mmCIF file of C-alpha atoms in Angstrom:
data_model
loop_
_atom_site.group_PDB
_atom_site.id
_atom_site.type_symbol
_atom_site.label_atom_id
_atom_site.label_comp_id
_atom_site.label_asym_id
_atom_site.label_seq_id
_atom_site.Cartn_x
_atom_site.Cartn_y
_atom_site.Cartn_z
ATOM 1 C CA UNK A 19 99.086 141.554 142.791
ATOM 2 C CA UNK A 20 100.087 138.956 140.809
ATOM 3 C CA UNK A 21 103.991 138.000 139.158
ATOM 4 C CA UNK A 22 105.645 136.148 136.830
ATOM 5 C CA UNK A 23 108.796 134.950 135.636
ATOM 6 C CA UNK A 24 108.405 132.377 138.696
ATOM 7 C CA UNK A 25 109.682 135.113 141.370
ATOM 8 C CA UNK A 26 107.168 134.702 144.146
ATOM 9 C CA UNK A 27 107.778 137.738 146.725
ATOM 10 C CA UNK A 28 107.665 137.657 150.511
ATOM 11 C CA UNK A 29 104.329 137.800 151.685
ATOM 12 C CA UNK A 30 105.116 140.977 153.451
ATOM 13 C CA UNK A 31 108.191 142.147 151.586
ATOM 14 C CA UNK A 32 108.221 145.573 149.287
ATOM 15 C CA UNK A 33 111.524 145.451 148.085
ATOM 16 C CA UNK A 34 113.583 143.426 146.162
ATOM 17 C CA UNK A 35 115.233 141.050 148.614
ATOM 18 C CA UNK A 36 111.702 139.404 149.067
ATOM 19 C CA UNK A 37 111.728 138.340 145.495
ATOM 20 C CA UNK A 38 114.892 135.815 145.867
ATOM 21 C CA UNK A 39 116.243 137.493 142.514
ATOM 22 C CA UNK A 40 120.000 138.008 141.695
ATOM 23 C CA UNK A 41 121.299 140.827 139.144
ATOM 24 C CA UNK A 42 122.794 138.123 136.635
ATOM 25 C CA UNK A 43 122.094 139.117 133.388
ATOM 26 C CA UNK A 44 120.972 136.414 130.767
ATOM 27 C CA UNK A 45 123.059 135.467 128.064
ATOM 28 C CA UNK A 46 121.377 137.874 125.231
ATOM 29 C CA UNK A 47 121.291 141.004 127.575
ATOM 30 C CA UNK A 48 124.836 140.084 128.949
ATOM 31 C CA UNK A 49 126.177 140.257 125.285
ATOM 32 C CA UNK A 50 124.254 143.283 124.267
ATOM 33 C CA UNK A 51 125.682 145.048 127.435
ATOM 34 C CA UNK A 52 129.819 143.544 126.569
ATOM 35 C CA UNK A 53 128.460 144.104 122.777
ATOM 36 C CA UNK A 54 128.207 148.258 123.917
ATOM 37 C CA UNK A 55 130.901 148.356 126.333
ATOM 38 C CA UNK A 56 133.812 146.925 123.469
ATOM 39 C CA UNK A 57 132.398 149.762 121.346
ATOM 40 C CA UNK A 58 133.612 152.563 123.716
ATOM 41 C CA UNK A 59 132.530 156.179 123.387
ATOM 42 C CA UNK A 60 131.255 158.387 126.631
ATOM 43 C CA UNK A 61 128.396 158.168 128.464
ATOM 44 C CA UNK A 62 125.248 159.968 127.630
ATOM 45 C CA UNK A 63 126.193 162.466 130.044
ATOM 46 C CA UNK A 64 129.565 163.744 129.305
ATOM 47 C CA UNK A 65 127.557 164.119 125.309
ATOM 48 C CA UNK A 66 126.189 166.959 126.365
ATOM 49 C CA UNK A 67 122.185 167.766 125.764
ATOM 50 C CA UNK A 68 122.512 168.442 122.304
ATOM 51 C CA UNK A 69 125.001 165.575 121.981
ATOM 52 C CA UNK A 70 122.862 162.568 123.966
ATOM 53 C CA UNK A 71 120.073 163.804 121.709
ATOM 54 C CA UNK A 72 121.738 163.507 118.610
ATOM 55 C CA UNK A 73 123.135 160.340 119.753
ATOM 56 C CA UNK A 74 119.695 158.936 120.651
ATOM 57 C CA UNK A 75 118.354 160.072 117.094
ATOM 58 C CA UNK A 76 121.262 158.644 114.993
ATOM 59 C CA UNK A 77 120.905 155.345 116.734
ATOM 60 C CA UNK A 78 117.396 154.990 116.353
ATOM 61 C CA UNK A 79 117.841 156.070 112.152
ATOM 62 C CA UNK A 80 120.466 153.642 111.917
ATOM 63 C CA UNK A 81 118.226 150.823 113.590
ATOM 64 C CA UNK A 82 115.455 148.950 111.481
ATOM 65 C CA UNK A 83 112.568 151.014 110.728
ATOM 66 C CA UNK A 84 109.587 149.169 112.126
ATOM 67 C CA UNK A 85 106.564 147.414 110.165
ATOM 68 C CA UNK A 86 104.353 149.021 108.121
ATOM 69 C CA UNK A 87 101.516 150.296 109.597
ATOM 70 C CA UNK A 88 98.445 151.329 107.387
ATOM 71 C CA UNK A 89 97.775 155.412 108.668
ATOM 72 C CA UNK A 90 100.477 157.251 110.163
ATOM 73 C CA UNK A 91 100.272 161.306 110.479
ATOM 74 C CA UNK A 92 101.737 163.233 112.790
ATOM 75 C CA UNK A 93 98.769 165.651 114.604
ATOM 76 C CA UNK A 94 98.829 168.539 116.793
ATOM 77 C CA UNK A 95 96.948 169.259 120.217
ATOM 78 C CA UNK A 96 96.145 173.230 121.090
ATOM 79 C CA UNK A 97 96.096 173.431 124.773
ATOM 80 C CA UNK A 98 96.889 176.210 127.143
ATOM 81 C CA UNK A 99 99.124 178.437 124.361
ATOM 82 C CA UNK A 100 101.145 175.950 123.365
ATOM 83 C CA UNK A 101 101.002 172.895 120.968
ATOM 84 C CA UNK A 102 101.507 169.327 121.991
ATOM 85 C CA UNK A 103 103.163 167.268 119.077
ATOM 86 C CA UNK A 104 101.617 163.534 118.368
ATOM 87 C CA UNK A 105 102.552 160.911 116.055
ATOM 88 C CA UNK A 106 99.100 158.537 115.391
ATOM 89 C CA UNK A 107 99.852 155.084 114.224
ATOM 90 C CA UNK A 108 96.775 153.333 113.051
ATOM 91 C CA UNK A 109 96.248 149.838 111.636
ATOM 92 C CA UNK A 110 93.791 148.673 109.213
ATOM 93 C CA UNK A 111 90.462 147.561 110.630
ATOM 94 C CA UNK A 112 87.062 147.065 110.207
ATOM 95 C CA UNK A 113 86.040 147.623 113.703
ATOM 96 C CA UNK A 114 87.185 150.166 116.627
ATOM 97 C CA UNK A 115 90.431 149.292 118.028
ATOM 98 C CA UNK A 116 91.746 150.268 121.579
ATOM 99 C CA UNK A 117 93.516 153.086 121.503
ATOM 100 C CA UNK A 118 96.818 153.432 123.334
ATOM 101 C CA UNK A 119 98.813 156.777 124.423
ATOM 102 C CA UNK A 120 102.244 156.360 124.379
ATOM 103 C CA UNK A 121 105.298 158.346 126.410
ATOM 104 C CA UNK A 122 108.540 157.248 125.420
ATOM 105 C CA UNK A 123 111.655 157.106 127.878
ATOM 106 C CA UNK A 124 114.745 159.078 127.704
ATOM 107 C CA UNK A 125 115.414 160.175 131.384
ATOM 108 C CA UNK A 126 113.067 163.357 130.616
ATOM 109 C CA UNK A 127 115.793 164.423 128.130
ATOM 110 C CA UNK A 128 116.045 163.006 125.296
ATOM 111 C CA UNK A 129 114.104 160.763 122.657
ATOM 112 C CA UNK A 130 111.042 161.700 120.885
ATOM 113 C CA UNK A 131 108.129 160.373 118.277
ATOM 114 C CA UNK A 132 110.831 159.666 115.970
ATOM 115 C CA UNK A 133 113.083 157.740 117.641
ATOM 116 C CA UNK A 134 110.417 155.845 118.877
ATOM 117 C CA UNK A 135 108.884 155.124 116.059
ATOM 118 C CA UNK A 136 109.999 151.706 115.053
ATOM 119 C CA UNK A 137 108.322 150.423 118.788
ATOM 120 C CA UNK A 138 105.467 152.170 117.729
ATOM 121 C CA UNK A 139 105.043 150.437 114.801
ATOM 122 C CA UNK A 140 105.599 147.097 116.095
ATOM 123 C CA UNK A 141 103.149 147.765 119.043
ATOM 124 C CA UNK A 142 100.532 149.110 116.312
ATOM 125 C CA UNK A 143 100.719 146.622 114.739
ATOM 126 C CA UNK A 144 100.804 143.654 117.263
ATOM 127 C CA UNK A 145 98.297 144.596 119.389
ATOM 128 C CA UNK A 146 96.389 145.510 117.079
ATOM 129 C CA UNK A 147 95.742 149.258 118.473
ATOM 130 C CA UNK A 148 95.880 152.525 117.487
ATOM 131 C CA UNK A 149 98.520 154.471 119.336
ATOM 132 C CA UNK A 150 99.277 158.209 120.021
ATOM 133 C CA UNK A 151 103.001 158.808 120.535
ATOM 134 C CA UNK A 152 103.544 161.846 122.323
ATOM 135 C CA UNK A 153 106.328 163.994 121.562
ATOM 136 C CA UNK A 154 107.039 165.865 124.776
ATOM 137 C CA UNK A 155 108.444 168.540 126.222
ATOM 138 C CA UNK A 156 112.046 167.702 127.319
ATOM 139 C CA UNK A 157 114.383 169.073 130.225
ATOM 140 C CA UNK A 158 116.368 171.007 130.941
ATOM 141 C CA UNK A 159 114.469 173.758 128.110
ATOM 142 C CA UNK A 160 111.017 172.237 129.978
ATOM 143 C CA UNK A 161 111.767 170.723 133.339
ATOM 144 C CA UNK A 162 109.136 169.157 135.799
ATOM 145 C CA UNK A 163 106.420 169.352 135.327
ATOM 146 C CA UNK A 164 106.148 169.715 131.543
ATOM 147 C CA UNK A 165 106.184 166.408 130.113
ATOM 148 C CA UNK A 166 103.860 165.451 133.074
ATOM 149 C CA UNK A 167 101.543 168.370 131.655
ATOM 150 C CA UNK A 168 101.727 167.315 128.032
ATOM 151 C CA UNK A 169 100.799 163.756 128.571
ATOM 152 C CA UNK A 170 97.958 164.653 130.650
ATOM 153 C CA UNK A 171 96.648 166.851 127.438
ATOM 154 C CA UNK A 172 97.522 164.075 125.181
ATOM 155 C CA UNK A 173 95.100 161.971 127.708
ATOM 156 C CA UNK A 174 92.368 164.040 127.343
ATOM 157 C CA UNK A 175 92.815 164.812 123.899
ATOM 158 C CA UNK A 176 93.037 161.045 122.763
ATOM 159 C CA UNK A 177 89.845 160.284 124.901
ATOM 160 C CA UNK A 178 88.138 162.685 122.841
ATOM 161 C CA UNK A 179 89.218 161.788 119.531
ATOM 162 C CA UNK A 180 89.897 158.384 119.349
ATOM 163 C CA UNK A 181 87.566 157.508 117.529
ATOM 164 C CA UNK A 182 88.289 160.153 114.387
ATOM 165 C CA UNK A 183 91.183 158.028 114.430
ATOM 166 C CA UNK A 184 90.085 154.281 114.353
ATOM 167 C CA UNK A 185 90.186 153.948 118.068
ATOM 168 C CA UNK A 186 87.114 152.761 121.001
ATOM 169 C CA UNK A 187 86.996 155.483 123.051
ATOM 170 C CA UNK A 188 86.072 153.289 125.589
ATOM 171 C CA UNK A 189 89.016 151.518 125.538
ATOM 172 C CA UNK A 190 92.292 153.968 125.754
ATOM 173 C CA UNK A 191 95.063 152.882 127.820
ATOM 174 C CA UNK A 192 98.000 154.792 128.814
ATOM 175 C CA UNK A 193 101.700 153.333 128.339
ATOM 176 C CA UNK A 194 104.980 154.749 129.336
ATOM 177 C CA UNK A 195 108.280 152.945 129.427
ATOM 178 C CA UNK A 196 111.350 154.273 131.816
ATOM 179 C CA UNK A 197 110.882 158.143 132.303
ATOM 180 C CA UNK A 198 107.702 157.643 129.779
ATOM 181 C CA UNK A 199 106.325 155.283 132.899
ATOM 182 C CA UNK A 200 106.899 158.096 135.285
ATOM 183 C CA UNK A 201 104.885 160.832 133.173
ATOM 184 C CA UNK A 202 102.768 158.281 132.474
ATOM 185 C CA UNK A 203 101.954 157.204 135.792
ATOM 186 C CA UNK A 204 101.995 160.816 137.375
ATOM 187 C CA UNK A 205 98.901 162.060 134.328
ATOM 188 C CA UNK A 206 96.778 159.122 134.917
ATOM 189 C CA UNK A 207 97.030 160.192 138.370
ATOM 190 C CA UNK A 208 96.675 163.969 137.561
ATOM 191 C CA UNK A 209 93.464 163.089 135.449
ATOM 192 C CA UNK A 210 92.026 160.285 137.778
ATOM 193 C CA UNK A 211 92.161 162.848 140.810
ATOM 194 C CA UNK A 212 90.202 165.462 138.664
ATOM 195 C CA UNK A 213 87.737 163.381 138.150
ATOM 196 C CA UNK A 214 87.807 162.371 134.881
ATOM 197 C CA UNK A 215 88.794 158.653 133.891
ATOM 198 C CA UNK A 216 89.689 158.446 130.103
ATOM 199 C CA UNK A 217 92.280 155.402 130.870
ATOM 200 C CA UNK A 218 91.132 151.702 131.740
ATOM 201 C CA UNK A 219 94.671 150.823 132.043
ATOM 202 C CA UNK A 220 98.015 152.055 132.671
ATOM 203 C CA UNK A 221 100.825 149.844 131.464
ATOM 204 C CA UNK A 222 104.377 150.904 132.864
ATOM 205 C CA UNK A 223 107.543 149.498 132.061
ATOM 206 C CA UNK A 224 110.313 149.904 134.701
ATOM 207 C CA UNK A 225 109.464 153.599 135.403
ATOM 208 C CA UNK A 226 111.498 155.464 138.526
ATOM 209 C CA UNK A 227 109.856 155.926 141.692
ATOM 210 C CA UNK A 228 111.795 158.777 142.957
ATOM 211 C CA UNK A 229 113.662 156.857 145.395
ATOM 212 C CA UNK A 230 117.498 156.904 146.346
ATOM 213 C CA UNK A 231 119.525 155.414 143.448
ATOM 214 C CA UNK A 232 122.365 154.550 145.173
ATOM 215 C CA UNK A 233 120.407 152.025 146.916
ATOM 216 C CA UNK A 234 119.560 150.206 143.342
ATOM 217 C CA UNK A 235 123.177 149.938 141.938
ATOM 218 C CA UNK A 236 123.027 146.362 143.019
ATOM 219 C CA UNK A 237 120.559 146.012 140.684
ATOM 220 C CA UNK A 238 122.794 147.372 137.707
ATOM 221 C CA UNK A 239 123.695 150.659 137.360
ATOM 222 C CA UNK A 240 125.542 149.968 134.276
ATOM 223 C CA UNK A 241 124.679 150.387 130.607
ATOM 224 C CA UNK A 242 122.121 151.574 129.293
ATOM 225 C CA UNK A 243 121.291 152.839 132.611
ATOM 226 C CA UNK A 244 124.307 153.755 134.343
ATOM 227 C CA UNK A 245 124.631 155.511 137.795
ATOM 228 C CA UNK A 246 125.976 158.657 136.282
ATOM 229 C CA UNK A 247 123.459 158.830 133.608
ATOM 230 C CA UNK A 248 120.684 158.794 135.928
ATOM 231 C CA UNK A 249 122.021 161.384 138.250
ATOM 232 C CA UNK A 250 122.223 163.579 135.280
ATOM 233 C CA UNK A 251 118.907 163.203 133.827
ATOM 234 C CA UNK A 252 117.673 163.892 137.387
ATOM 235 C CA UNK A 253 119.627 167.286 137.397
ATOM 236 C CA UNK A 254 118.332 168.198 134.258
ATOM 237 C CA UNK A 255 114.286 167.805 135.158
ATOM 238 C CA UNK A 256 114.085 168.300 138.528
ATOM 239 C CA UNK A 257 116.526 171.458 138.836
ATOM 240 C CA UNK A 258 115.131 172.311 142.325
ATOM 241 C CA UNK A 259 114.996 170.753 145.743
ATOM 242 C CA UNK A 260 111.232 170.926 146.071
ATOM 243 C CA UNK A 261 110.780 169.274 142.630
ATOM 244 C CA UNK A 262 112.121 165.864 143.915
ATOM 245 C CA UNK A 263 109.814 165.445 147.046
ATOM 246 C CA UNK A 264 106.921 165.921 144.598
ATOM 247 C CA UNK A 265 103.939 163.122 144.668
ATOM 248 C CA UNK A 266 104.534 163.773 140.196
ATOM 249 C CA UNK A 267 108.094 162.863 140.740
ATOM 250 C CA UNK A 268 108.191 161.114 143.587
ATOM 251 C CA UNK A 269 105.759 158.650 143.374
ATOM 252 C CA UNK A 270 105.572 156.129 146.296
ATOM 253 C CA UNK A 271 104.191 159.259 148.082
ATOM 254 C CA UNK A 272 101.135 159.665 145.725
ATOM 255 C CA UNK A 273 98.117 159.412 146.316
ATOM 256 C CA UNK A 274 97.088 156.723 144.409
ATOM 257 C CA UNK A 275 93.629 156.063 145.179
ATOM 258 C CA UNK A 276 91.162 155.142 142.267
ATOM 259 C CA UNK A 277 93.894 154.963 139.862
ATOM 260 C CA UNK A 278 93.042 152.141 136.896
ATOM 261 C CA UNK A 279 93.678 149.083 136.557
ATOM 262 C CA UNK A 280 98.408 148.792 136.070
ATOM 263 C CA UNK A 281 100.334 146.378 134.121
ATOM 264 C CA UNK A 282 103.724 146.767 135.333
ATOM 265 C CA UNK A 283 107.085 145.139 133.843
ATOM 266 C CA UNK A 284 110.304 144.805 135.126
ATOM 267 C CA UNK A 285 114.187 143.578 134.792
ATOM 268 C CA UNK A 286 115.865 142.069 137.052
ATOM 269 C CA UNK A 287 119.016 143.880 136.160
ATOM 270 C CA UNK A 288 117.659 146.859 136.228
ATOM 271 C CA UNK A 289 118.672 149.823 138.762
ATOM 272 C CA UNK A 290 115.168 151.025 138.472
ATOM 273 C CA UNK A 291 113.971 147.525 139.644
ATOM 274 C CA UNK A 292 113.389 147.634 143.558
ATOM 275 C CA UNK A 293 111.597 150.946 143.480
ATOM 276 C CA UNK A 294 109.287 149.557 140.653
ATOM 277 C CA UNK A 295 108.708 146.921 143.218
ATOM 278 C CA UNK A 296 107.973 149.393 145.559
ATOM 279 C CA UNK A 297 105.367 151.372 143.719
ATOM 280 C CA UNK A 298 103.603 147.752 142.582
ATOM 281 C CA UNK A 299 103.258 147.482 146.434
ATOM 282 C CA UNK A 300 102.038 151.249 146.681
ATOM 283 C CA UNK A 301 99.566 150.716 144.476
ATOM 284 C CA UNK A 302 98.115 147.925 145.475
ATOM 285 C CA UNK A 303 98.264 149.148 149.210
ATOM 286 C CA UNK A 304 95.885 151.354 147.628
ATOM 287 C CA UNK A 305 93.216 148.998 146.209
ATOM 288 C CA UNK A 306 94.406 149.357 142.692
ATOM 289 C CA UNK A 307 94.804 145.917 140.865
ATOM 290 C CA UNK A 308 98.060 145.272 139.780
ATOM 291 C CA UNK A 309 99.472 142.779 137.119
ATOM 292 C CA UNK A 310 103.296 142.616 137.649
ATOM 293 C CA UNK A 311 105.563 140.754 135.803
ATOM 294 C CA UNK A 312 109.202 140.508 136.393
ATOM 295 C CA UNK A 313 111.910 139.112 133.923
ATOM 296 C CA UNK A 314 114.733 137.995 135.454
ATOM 297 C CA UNK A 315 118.408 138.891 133.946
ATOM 298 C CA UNK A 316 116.944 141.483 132.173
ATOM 299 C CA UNK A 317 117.969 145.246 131.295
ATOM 300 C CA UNK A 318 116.934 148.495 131.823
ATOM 301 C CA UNK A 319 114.520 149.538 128.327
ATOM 302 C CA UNK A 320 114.088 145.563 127.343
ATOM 303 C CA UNK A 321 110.969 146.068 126.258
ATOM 304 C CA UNK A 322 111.789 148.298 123.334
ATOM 305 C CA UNK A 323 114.686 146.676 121.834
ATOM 306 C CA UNK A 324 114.088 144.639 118.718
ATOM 307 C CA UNK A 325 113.436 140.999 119.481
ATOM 308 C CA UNK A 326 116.757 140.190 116.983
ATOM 309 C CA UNK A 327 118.613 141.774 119.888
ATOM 310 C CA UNK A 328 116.727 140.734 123.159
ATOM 311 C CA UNK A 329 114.581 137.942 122.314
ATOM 312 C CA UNK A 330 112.260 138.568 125.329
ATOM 313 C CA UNK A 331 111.304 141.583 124.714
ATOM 314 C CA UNK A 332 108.600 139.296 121.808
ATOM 315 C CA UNK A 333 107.202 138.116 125.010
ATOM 316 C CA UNK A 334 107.055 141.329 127.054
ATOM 317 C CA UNK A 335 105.510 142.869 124.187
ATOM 318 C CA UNK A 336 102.940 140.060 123.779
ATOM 319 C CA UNK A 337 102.125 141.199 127.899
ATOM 320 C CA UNK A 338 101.558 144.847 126.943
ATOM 321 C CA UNK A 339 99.488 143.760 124.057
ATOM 322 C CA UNK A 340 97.634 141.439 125.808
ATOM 323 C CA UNK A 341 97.316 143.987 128.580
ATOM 324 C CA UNK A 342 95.576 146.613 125.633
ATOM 325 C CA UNK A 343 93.194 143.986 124.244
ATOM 326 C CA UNK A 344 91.597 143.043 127.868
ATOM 327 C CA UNK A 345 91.491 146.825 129.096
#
């Protein structure tokens, strides 16, 4: 397992006090956080479903829209009776490019290909790579395991066609950011323990582990992942007891063996931090290489801001890319 950021863990520590790291935000996450607090308004939460979605959408309009990108069309997978939405973003190129399926984060509630699309674009286009942005199913309509289910068939369907769309089939890596991460992780899984192996590499960016939050809140637990928030979203997609002891949801009791190759970023501020930690360890317990890299005094969902508004996210995207070209 290797780190960066200069944090340098405990030879034998999982969790986060082995890392010597403090929850102090740097200066460009510490004013986006004051930035959203002075601004007022309730928490996703008290919005409602409908409301938090609408939210999420508005925001993401309002935002900048995201490079151009040569190909984009949105396509549809048939599996099972039902129909998986995708949104393919594909560069210009002369040769195959790798191929990238992408689960975007919203606690397993909201978001979707469209409010994702400006990341989607700059990852397109930075990498360079094709990538399949899955638009799936969202709690509490479709609790767990439906999103888990619909990025597994957006796995096997973009192993199959990538390259109708531009992409090496040989080459398809899976990324997921926050609840994205947690689908993500729990398909690759899914597909890697039926045998087949379309993924060389998972990339996850500070997905939950399904351990106990209140043990993180050191770590955060403030906007735009507060403590309320995420018991909410937890309500809404995992409505029953059993659903939460789960190896899908709760992942540090998976079964994790033969799983590709994981990139795995963190923040340092993040609540979500110490059980990513703890799945890095997991995994690698397991045999499965494992590229982490932690950025100190950074927020939950860093890697998907715009660089105008956390400058570091440049430089975690230039790991995921970097991550997608080596797979």
């Amino acid at each position: 397992m290797t780190a960066t950021d200069g944090l340098v863990p405990a030879a034998t520590s999982t969790g986060a006090e082995g890392w010597g790291l403090r929850p102090v935000r740097d200066p460009d996450a510490e004013a986006l956080v004051r930035q959203f607090v002075a601004a007022g308004g309730p928490l996703l939460s008290e919005r409602g479903v409908a409301g938090a979605r609408a939210y999420l959408e508005q925001s993401a309009a309002a935002g900048a829209p995201g490079p151009h990108v040569e190909r984009v069309e949105d396509r549809r997978i048939d599996v099972d009776g039902r129909t998986v939405p995708v949104r393919v973003h594909a560069p210009a190129s002369e040769a195959p490019l790798p191929t990238v399926v992408y689960c975007h984060g919203g606690g397993f509630v909201i978001g979707s290909v469209a409010a994702s699309d400006a990341f989607a674009r700059r990852l397109a286009v930075a990498g360079p790579c094709v990538v399949v942005s899955v638009d799936y199913r969202l709690a509490p309509e479709h609790p767990f395991p439906a999103g888990i289910e619909d990025a597994v068939a957006a796995l096997d369907w973009t192993a199959e066609h990538a390259g109708e769309l531009g992409g090496d089939p040989g080459r398809v890596v899976a990324l997921g950011d926050s609840a994205g991460a947690t689908l993500t992780a729990a398909a690759v899984r899914r597909v890697t323990a039926a045998g087949r192996r379309p993924v060389r590499r998972q990339v996850l960016a500070y997905p939950g582990a399904g351990v106990d939050r209140a043990r993180t809140t050191a770590f955060g637990g403030e906007w735009p992942l507060t403590d309320v928030d995420s018991a909410w979203f937890a309500a809404q997609y995992l409505p029953e007891p059993s659903m939460r002891s789960d190896p899908d949801s709760a992942l540090l009791t998976a079964d994790v063996t033969g799983v590709p190759p994981t990139t795995l970023l963190l923040g340092g501020c993040d609540p979500l931090m110490p059980e990513g930690l703890a799945y890095a360890a997991h995994l690698t317990n397991a045999g499965v290489s494992v590229d982490l890299h932690l950025y100190a005094g950074q927020i939950h969902g860093f890697l998907t801001f715009p660089d105008t508004a956390l400058p570091r996210s440049r430089e975690a995207l230039g790991v995921v890319t970097n991550a997608i070209r080596n797979a």
